[in-house]
Short mmCIF file of C-alpha atoms in Angstrom, two decimals:
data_model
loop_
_atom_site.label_atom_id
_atom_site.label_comp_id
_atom_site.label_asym_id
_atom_site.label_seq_id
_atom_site.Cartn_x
_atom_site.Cartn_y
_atom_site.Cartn_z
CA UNK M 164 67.86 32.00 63.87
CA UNK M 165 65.25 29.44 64.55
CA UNK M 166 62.12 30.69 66.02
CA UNK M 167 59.23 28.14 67.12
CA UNK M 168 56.13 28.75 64.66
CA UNK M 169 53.38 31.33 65.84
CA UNK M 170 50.55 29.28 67.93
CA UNK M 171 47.51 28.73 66.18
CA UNK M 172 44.70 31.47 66.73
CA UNK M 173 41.49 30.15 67.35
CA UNK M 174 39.12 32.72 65.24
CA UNK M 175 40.48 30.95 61.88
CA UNK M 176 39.82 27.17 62.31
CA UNK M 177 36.87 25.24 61.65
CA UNK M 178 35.34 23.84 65.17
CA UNK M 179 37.37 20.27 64.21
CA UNK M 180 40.66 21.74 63.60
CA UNK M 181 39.59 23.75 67.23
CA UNK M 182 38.64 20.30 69.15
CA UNK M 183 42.19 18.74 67.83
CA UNK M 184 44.27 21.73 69.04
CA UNK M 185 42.42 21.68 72.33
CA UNK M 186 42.91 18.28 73.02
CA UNK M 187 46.53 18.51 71.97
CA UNK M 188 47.59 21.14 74.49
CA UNK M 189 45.25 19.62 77.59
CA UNK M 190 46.94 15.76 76.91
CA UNK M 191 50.45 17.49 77.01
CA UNK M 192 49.57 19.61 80.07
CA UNK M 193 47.85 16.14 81.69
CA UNK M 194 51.24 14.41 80.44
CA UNK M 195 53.36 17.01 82.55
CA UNK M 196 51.04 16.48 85.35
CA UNK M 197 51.26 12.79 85.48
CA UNK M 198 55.11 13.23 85.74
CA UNK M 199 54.09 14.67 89.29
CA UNK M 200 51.79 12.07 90.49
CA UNK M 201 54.56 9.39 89.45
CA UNK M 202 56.69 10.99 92.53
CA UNK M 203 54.58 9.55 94.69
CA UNK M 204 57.31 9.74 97.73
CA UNK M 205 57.88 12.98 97.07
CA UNK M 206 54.11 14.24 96.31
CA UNK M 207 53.23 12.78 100.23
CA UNK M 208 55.67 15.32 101.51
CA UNK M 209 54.10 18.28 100.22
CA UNK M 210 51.27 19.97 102.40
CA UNK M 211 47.90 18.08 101.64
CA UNK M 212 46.00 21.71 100.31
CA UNK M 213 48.83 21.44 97.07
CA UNK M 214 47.73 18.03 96.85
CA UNK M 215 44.63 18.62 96.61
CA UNK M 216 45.37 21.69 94.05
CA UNK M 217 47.37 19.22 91.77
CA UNK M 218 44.33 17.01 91.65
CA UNK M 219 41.96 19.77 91.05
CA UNK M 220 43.95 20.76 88.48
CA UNK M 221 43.71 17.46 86.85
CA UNK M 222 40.12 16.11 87.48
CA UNK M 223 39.57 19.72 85.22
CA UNK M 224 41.95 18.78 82.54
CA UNK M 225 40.35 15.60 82.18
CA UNK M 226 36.62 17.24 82.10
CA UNK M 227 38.04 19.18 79.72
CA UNK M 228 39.00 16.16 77.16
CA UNK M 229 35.55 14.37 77.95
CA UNK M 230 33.15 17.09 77.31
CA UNK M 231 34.56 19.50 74.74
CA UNK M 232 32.78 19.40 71.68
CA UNK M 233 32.97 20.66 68.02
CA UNK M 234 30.97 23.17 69.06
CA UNK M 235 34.37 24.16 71.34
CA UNK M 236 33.46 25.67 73.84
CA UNK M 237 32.70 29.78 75.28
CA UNK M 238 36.36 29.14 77.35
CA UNK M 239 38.68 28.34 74.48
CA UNK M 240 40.83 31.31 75.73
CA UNK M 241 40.86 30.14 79.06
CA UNK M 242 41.97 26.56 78.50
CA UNK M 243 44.89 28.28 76.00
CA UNK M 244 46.00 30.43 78.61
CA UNK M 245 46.43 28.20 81.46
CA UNK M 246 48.16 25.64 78.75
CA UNK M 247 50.55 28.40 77.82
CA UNK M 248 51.31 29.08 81.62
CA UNK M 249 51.69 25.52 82.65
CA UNK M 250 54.16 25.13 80.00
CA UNK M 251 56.38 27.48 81.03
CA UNK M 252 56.96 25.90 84.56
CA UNK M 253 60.23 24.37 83.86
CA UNK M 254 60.29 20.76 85.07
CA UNK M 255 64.36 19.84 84.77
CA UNK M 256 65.37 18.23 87.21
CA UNK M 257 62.03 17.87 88.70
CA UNK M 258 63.30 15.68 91.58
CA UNK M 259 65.94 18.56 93.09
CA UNK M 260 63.48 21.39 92.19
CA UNK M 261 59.49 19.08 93.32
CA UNK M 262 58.44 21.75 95.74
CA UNK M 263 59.41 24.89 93.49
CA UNK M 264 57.84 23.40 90.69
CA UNK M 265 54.28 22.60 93.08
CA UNK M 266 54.42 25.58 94.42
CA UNK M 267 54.41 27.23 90.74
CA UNK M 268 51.57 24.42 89.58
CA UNK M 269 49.11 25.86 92.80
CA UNK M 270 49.70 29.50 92.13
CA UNK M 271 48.97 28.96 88.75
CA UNK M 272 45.74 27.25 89.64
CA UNK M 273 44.92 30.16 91.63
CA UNK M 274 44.55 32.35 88.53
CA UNK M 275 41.46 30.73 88.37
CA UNK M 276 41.99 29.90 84.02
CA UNK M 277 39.74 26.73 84.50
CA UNK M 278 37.24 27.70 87.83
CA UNK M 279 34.70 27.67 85.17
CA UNK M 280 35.02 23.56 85.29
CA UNK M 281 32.91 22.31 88.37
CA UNK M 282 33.78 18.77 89.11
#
């Protein structure tokens, strides 16, 4: 049985190691996102609030990738979580399933993993 390997724990990297992993996750969670904003037809059907969500959502990911330093920063956990959640919105067949998978991207917002990020 082949299990994926354990995800790296923050407490036992040095802050470079912690900058690298950071900016790993948030460039695969922006890469999702962009995979969204390419369905442009589709993205001008859905109410303008979950617009405005999916943008939020993204203006933070990119704050995060400008301004984290090796000092990492007091929301580590934060950013990791709300990585973590957004991957497990399944995007297959995002075409048939758009509004489900919206829907799932602006209740996860509403968690509230990155209101720390004012933009």
């Amino acid at each position: 049985r082949i299990t994926a390997p354990s995800l790296p724990s923050f407490a036992h990297h040095d802050p470079v190691d912690l900058l690298a992993i950071i900016s790993s996750k948030v460039n695969a969670v922006i890469k999702r996102l962009q995979a969204i904003f390419d369905r442009k037809d589709q993205l001008l059907d859905i109410p303008h609030d979950h617009q405005l969500v999916l943008q939020r959502i993204s203006d933070r990911l990119k704050w995060i990738l400008n301004n984290i330093t090796e000092n990492g920063t007091s929301q580590q956990q934060n950013i990791d979580w709300f990585c973590k959640e957004f991957g497990k919105v399944k995007f297959s067949g995002l075409g048939q399933n758009f509004e489900r998978v919206v829907k799932t991207l602006v209740e996860l917002e509403h968690f509230g993993y990155l209101d720390w990020i004012v933009v």
